[in-house]
XYZ file of C-alpha atoms in Angstrom:
528
model
C -60.918 150.565 78.532
C -59.091 147.716 76.925
C -60.344 144.763 78.952
C -57.739 142.448 77.537
C -54.969 144.695 78.760
C -56.476 144.996 82.158
C -56.859 141.179 82.583
C -53.529 140.261 81.257
C -51.729 142.839 83.208
C -52.383 140.590 86.208
C -49.487 138.560 84.930
C -47.447 141.267 86.592
C -45.599 142.999 83.706
C -43.637 144.756 86.474
C -41.740 141.445 87.086
C -40.271 141.484 83.608
C -36.666 142.767 83.977
C -36.025 146.109 82.347
C -32.643 146.130 80.749
C -30.696 149.378 80.661
C -29.873 149.109 76.952
C -29.423 152.047 74.643
C -29.480 151.886 70.866
C -25.950 153.500 70.557
C -25.669 152.655 66.930
C -29.011 153.981 65.945
C -28.765 156.713 63.191
C -30.713 159.163 65.346
C -28.179 159.169 68.146
C -24.983 158.347 66.179
C -22.722 161.320 65.438
C -21.953 161.929 61.699
C -18.201 161.387 61.806
C -15.103 160.907 63.881
C -16.868 159.924 67.090
C -15.331 157.139 69.124
C -17.162 153.866 68.838
C -19.530 153.138 71.708
C -19.144 149.495 72.601
C -22.109 147.236 72.194
C -22.528 144.288 74.587
C -25.221 142.108 73.056
C -27.049 139.900 75.438
C -27.303 136.187 74.458
C -30.703 135.382 72.938
C -32.635 132.203 73.224
C -35.225 131.025 70.691
C -35.914 129.454 67.307
C -34.000 132.147 65.349
C -30.996 131.909 67.633
C -30.915 128.138 67.292
C -31.186 128.544 63.504
C -28.246 130.956 63.568
C -26.232 128.388 65.541
C -26.871 125.731 62.876
C -26.042 128.081 60.090
C -22.836 129.147 61.804
C -21.749 125.565 62.310
C -22.519 124.520 58.728
C -20.811 127.567 57.176
C -17.665 127.417 59.382
C -17.542 123.692 58.902
C -17.701 124.083 55.109
C -15.028 126.760 55.071
C -12.548 125.096 57.461
C -13.027 121.430 56.368
C -13.512 121.564 52.690
C -9.775 121.853 51.812
C -9.142 118.584 53.596
C -11.749 116.561 51.670
C -10.292 114.090 49.171
C -11.641 112.928 45.888
C -9.871 110.246 43.717
C -9.337 111.584 40.138
C -6.759 108.950 39.306
C -2.962 109.003 39.336
C -2.623 111.992 37.059
C -4.694 114.681 38.875
C -4.682 116.072 42.474
C -6.947 114.328 44.862
C -8.106 117.401 46.876
C -11.785 117.737 46.325
C -11.887 121.470 45.950
C -8.689 123.070 44.579
C -7.859 126.311 42.852
C -4.694 125.253 41.132
C -3.177 128.643 40.022
C 0.085 127.155 38.904
C -1.540 124.875 36.340
C -4.538 127.167 35.817
C -7.272 124.679 36.775
C -10.188 124.701 39.162
C -11.272 121.363 40.642
C -14.566 120.807 42.361
C -15.058 117.163 43.077
C -15.773 115.543 39.565
C -15.749 118.952 37.826
C -12.555 120.396 36.310
C -12.610 123.885 34.821
C -9.945 125.148 32.381
C -9.088 128.861 31.810
C -11.104 128.949 28.573
C -14.123 127.735 30.610
C -14.151 130.648 32.915
C -17.666 131.463 31.728
C -18.843 128.737 34.139
C -17.384 130.907 36.985
C -19.089 133.929 35.510
C -22.286 132.091 35.373
C -22.097 131.102 38.946
C -21.498 134.703 39.864
C -24.577 135.732 37.921
C -26.497 132.991 39.835
C -25.201 134.307 43.144
C -26.272 137.851 42.198
C -29.780 136.872 41.150
C -29.991 134.475 44.210
C -29.166 137.468 46.455
C -31.804 139.551 44.734
C -34.328 136.709 45.176
C -33.579 136.171 48.892
C -33.618 139.957 49.554
C -36.968 140.516 47.719
C -38.517 137.609 49.531
C -37.132 137.735 53.077
C -35.152 140.905 53.291
C -31.521 140.854 54.527
C -31.439 137.231 55.332
C -27.998 136.963 53.859
C -26.723 139.634 56.223
C -28.435 138.190 59.218
C -27.496 134.528 58.747
C -24.758 133.717 56.208
C -22.682 136.767 55.586
C -19.089 136.046 56.678
C -19.026 139.141 58.889
C -22.087 137.933 60.728
C -20.858 134.388 61.097
C -17.319 135.370 62.388
C -18.778 138.057 64.683
C -21.101 135.323 66.172
C -17.989 133.095 66.615
C -16.065 135.872 68.318
C -18.946 136.623 70.646
C -19.082 132.902 71.703
C -15.443 133.292 72.824
C -16.151 136.636 74.463
C -19.089 135.280 76.447
C -17.200 132.165 77.396
C -14.359 134.171 78.983
C -16.006 137.375 80.181
C -19.587 136.253 80.829
C -22.907 137.560 79.367
C -23.881 141.164 78.850
C -23.937 142.522 82.412
C -20.675 140.807 83.363
C -18.967 142.179 80.229
C -20.139 145.639 80.916
C -18.937 145.419 84.576
C -15.532 144.115 83.398
C -15.264 146.886 80.816
C -15.784 149.569 83.420
C -13.678 147.978 86.164
C -10.047 149.246 86.743
C -7.293 146.992 85.416
C -6.566 143.969 87.643
C -5.057 140.499 87.247
C -8.563 139.081 86.626
C -9.362 141.630 83.894
C -5.929 141.294 82.324
C -6.019 137.559 81.920
C -9.519 137.565 80.565
C -8.773 140.246 77.942
C -5.399 138.607 76.994
C -7.111 135.191 76.652
C -9.927 136.527 74.612
C -7.773 138.461 72.156
C -5.342 135.513 71.915
C -8.208 133.143 70.947
C -9.441 135.794 68.453
C -6.027 135.887 66.825
C -5.861 132.161 66.750
C -9.237 132.120 64.932
C -7.926 134.692 62.506
C -4.776 132.524 61.828
C -7.069 129.458 61.250
C -9.199 131.614 58.917
C -6.234 132.690 56.881
C -4.744 129.153 56.949
C -7.989 127.601 55.703
C -8.025 130.118 52.836
C -4.571 129.293 51.458
C -5.319 125.575 51.668
C -7.850 126.103 48.751
C -4.842 126.944 46.529
C -2.562 123.991 47.156
C -2.514 120.487 48.538
C -3.705 121.198 52.089
C -1.677 118.515 53.965
C 1.545 119.335 52.158
C 1.114 123.112 52.485
C 0.264 122.815 56.160
C 3.414 120.824 56.786
C 5.544 123.328 54.791
C 3.909 126.247 56.512
C 4.678 124.856 59.980
C 8.214 124.125 59.000
C 8.748 127.555 57.542
C 9.228 126.342 53.936
C 6.035 127.592 52.403
C 6.017 130.345 49.758
C 6.296 133.812 51.066
C 2.856 134.633 49.550
C 1.325 132.029 51.811
C 2.630 133.758 54.996
C 1.582 137.147 53.704
C -1.910 135.941 52.860
C -2.386 134.400 56.334
C -1.102 137.597 57.968
C -3.468 139.785 56.024
C -6.517 137.520 56.669
C -5.598 137.168 60.325
C -5.524 140.910 60.710
C -8.713 141.589 58.799
C -10.582 138.650 60.730
C -9.381 139.971 64.037
C -10.150 143.617 63.309
C -13.460 143.172 61.528
C -14.846 140.354 63.784
C -13.494 141.390 67.121
C -12.937 145.138 67.048
C -15.118 146.752 64.390
C -18.077 144.338 64.282
C -21.253 146.402 63.543
C -19.201 149.257 62.045
C -18.308 147.092 59.125
C -21.978 146.701 58.275
C -22.815 150.362 59.027
C -20.034 152.072 57.278
C -18.144 149.707 54.976
C -20.691 147.367 53.422
C -22.597 148.700 50.393
C -25.439 146.185 50.617
C -27.562 148.052 53.122
C -27.672 150.951 50.688
C -28.524 148.752 47.749
C -31.168 146.675 49.455
C -33.838 149.373 49.273
C -34.048 148.822 45.536
C -34.607 145.101 46.179
C -37.478 145.381 48.683
C -41.105 145.912 47.922
C -44.329 146.046 49.983
C -44.487 142.250 50.000
C -40.891 141.559 51.238
C -40.585 140.036 54.613
C -38.531 142.165 57.052
C -38.185 142.163 60.802
C -40.889 144.575 62.065
C -42.018 145.973 65.313
C -45.813 145.906 65.146
C -46.518 149.048 66.917
C -50.110 148.756 65.947
C -50.402 146.234 68.864
C -47.471 147.359 70.904
C -48.356 151.076 71.578
C -48.907 152.796 73.790
C -46.081 150.911 75.540
C -45.901 151.013 79.300
C -44.079 149.341 82.236
C -47.310 149.695 84.267
C -50.045 148.129 82.129
C -52.203 147.380 85.243
C -52.193 150.995 86.518
C -52.929 152.385 83.080
C -55.704 149.968 82.448
C -57.210 150.748 85.882
C -57.071 154.426 85.014
C -58.902 153.793 81.823
C -55.856 154.628 79.592
C -55.204 152.565 76.490
C -52.136 150.379 76.768
C -50.440 148.169 74.177
C -48.628 144.925 74.461
C -45.076 146.331 74.689
C -43.826 146.577 78.286
C -40.755 148.607 77.356
C -38.351 146.097 78.766
C -35.656 146.824 76.192
C -34.901 143.111 75.631
C -34.997 143.748 71.899
C -32.269 146.385 72.337
C -30.187 144.345 74.599
C -29.888 141.299 72.210
C -29.251 143.435 69.082
C -25.712 142.985 67.758
C -26.039 146.122 65.738
C -26.946 148.295 68.743
C -30.296 149.624 67.470
C -33.839 149.695 68.628
C -36.157 147.850 66.177
C -39.030 149.862 67.612
C -37.715 152.861 65.705
C -38.752 151.282 62.520
C -36.847 149.981 59.510
C -33.213 151.134 59.674
C -30.168 150.761 57.501
C -28.265 149.202 60.378
C -30.718 146.317 60.809
C -29.318 142.951 59.444
C -32.611 141.126 60.159
C -30.905 138.584 62.344
C -34.293 138.196 64.207
C -32.697 137.945 67.558
C -35.017 140.740 68.728
C -37.959 138.477 67.792
C -36.626 135.711 70.078
C -36.177 138.219 72.897
C -39.572 139.699 72.504
C -41.331 136.298 72.145
C -39.722 135.255 75.354
C -41.212 138.294 77.183
C -44.620 137.744 75.532
C -44.637 134.144 76.855
C -43.840 135.484 80.353
C -46.795 137.837 80.412
C -49.233 135.573 78.687
C -49.686 137.320 75.358
C -49.347 136.146 71.774
C -45.987 136.037 70.157
C -45.279 138.225 67.210
C -45.074 141.769 68.657
C -41.766 141.756 66.777
C -42.006 139.463 63.796
C -41.200 138.965 60.164
C -43.913 140.966 58.346
C -44.485 142.705 55.062
C -45.087 146.383 54.703
C -48.425 145.738 53.060
C -49.526 143.599 56.041
C -48.202 146.180 58.527
C -49.933 149.098 56.890
C -53.267 147.269 56.776
C -53.056 146.487 60.450
C -51.941 150.019 61.292
C -54.910 151.417 59.435
C -57.241 149.135 61.503
C -55.566 150.283 64.760
C -55.835 153.938 63.920
C -59.196 153.903 62.186
C -57.438 154.712 58.874
C -55.323 157.368 60.477
C -58.163 159.260 62.114
C -57.058 158.365 65.718
C -53.869 157.402 67.560
C -53.188 153.720 67.872
C -56.153 152.337 69.769
C -55.722 148.881 71.360
C -59.474 148.250 71.464
C -59.548 148.430 67.693
C -57.371 145.294 67.390
C -58.723 143.276 70.275
C -62.152 141.830 70.989
C -63.431 142.090 74.580
C -62.352 138.512 75.286
C -58.735 139.543 74.401
C -58.547 137.777 71.050
C -57.324 139.553 67.929
C -59.829 141.344 65.666
C -60.522 138.880 62.801
C -59.634 141.509 60.346
C -56.009 141.560 61.576
C -53.766 140.334 58.775
C -51.147 137.729 59.445
C -48.383 136.415 57.315
C -49.374 134.322 54.311
C -46.571 132.430 52.750
C -48.209 132.845 49.251
C -46.818 136.423 49.068
C -43.332 135.060 48.589
C -44.513 133.662 45.270
C -45.253 136.884 43.356
C -44.161 138.212 39.895
C -40.942 139.721 41.157
C -39.646 136.681 43.011
C -40.799 134.303 40.305
C -38.915 136.443 37.729
C -35.684 136.328 39.783
C -36.290 132.500 40.291
C -36.875 132.123 36.529
C -33.691 133.949 35.681
C -31.645 132.087 38.363
C -33.011 128.690 37.188
C -32.405 129.488 33.528
C -28.771 130.398 34.164
C -28.303 127.320 36.317
C -29.908 125.036 33.756
C -27.828 126.540 30.981
C -24.639 126.021 32.955
C -25.624 122.476 33.782
C -26.371 121.656 30.122
C -23.078 123.216 29.112
C -21.229 121.285 31.717
C -22.792 117.983 30.714
C -22.328 118.448 27.016
C -18.853 120.001 26.878
C -16.090 118.287 24.920
C -12.957 117.293 26.900
C -10.837 117.493 23.719
C -9.736 120.779 22.236
C -7.552 122.034 19.317
C -5.875 125.391 18.861
C -3.900 126.329 15.812
C -1.496 129.218 15.157
C -0.069 129.864 11.661
C 3.619 130.873 11.546
C 3.926 134.531 10.952
C 7.318 134.511 9.521
C 7.698 133.076 6.987
C 4.176 132.762 5.785
C 5.254 129.978 3.434
C 8.380 128.273 2.239
C 8.910 127.240 -1.495
C 10.826 123.990 -1.688
C 13.222 123.008 -4.398
C 10.581 120.922 -6.284
C 8.149 123.852 -6.347
C 5.915 122.497 -3.562
C 4.714 125.056 -0.965
C 5.127 124.431 2.831
C 3.382 126.245 5.706
C 4.213 125.918 9.358
C 1.698 125.734 12.288
C 2.003 125.461 16.064
C -0.848 123.239 17.287
C -2.047 122.717 20.854
C -4.020 119.582 21.558
C -6.006 120.034 24.815
C -6.568 116.741 26.651
C -8.911 117.928 29.363
C -9.209 114.604 31.213
C -6.793 113.301 33.920
C -5.562 110.364 31.888
C -3.357 109.785 28.821
C -4.846 108.999 25.459
C -3.966 108.834 21.772
C -5.462 111.541 19.536
C -5.540 111.158 15.773
C -4.629 114.387 13.993
C -5.648 114.799 10.353
C -6.221 117.504 7.718
C -9.174 117.840 5.410
C -10.144 120.234 2.689
C -6.688 120.736 1.165
C -6.295 118.347 -1.848
C -2.985 116.738 -2.219
C -1.646 118.111 1.011
C 0.464 116.139 3.477
C 1.714 117.009 6.897
C 4.832 116.289 8.984
C 4.721 116.417 12.837
C 8.024 117.229 14.520
C 8.883 114.596 17.102
C 6.642 111.870 15.535
C 8.640 109.226 13.828
C 6.287 108.746 10.922
C 6.550 109.628 7.172
C 4.568 112.532 5.827
C 0.835 111.770 5.556
C -2.598 113.122 6.139
C -3.173 111.484 9.597
C -0.992 110.959 12.689
C -1.572 109.181 15.963
C -0.414 111.571 18.683
C 0.034 110.386 22.288
C -1.038 113.237 24.531
C -0.367 113.697 28.298
C -3.214 113.710 30.814
C -4.692 117.073 31.695
C -2.294 118.917 29.454
C -2.265 121.165 26.413
C 0.492 119.561 24.276
C 2.203 121.870 21.738
C 3.118 120.415 18.368
C 5.043 121.807 15.429
C 3.285 120.777 12.188
C 4.336 121.396 8.613
C 1.716 121.084 5.825
C 2.986 120.722 2.245
C 1.041 120.999 -1.002
C 2.618 119.879 -4.332
C 3.131 122.666 -6.933
C 0.505 121.335 -9.227
C -2.196 121.181 -6.517
C -1.833 124.812 -5.265
C -5.225 126.452 -5.917
C -4.539 130.132 -4.927
C -2.741 132.440 -2.593
C -5.033 131.566 0.371
C -6.772 128.262 0.776
C -8.947 127.238 3.800
C -8.803 123.743 5.241
C -9.344 122.018 8.637
C -7.144 120.340 11.192
C -9.126 117.618 12.931
C -8.318 116.022 16.300
C -10.260 112.890 17.156
C -10.270 110.376 20.038
C -11.684 107.259 18.395
C -12.227 105.477 21.662
C -14.617 108.124 23.096
C -15.723 109.618 19.759
C -14.708 113.057 20.878
C -13.715 115.354 18.052
C -12.698 118.992 17.522
C -11.732 120.817 14.375
C -9.998 124.049 13.618
C -10.292 126.040 10.367
C -6.801 127.162 9.122
C -5.463 128.872 6.138
C -2.697 127.732 3.729
C -0.786 130.597 2.170
C 0.930 130.440 -1.160
C 2.695 133.081 -3.417
C 0.958 134.623 -6.258
C 1.285 132.739 -9.527
C 2.498 129.703 -7.671
C 0.318 127.360 -9.774
């Protein structure tokens, strides 16, 4: 007989409410295709993971909705929106950072970091991204807040769903869906504000003067937010998202995942006192279905690891609450590693020789067997996660170094294709070039343009009232790529061949920034 089970059963496990909850989205009961969706009515959970999810939801939604309204002073020649994707001028602004099109590798580097960051998080703590920060999860949580506020918690929503149509049901449903649509509009509106000055675009949008693409974008995002967050919910994760199918390659035996510890929960029973009195083994699980009732994915974690589980850990909160009520240790459902689980299961079953035996894991005084393994945070720091962290850090450091050391002055040169050269009346040879001086700071400055490596050559810059020479002071506009038409002339007696290489040099003498471009000077055969 398990003495611990007999003693603690006096806490009256029968008083724990048994919820009539079915894992309707579990793979073992879900039909393959074309079956109508069975609605899931998740019960509100209370506990440390639910509180953490509230915090994450508030932070992520706050960042998304409020960021376009943040201001950052870049001076009079640049937009003051802190985060702006300026497609018209092909710029990306992030506070003090400005990215030009040719610097897109920074964005690519951030995507690589995001990928390795996701690999790192998944290999360490499972699908934490899915359970806490995925937009689908966050918006579904927000929609459920609205649903509970209008229709009540799980039982009230189920009764309302089964009830015939009445005025009460009608106004609740209309109110709920109207607020959902408003959230969708706000979501689409926030998105377009990242691509233009938010206050100006908001005013134009309300007045009906915004570009058509803005209205189309808001309409599309309103529809997708409403459908995905309000109507489809768990189906997006189950059928549409590829990550559940990829994650298996990211997990190993030391990855933390939400686990039902059946080595201490089985055999489960609603009548622990009677079973203990009859000398039958009984585990800690009282089969109350609390874990099923709170699951937003509509599964039963006691069935083991499943593709549908997003590891939101709400089942942990629900089960911990029940364990508190019946006076048993928390952790019947917990974050655990496969290695830890298998070790404890081997202890509970005498290495597989017996069914799960509660007396194998409990001493007579009800305490756990000292051989039971518990989570050790050191398993997070293993070769795989350190490798991911190393790659992630290396890419991040590389991007940071490139960002801090990049020049904000650039020079591009394009030789005229036709004609390749012009022979003037005195026999000198002239070549034409189109130059672009890139001033990548939001303030005007004077750039000195010169040529080197072409003996005897002089140049003439269209639009600059200055005689031919080897150096010109060029005023450039802030945050612009100014085009220039430049002609380089070499006297007849200084032409050294049909093709000569030389350099255009652009220099800001106040900031000591400098850029050069190797160009070629073409001449006819026998010109010298």
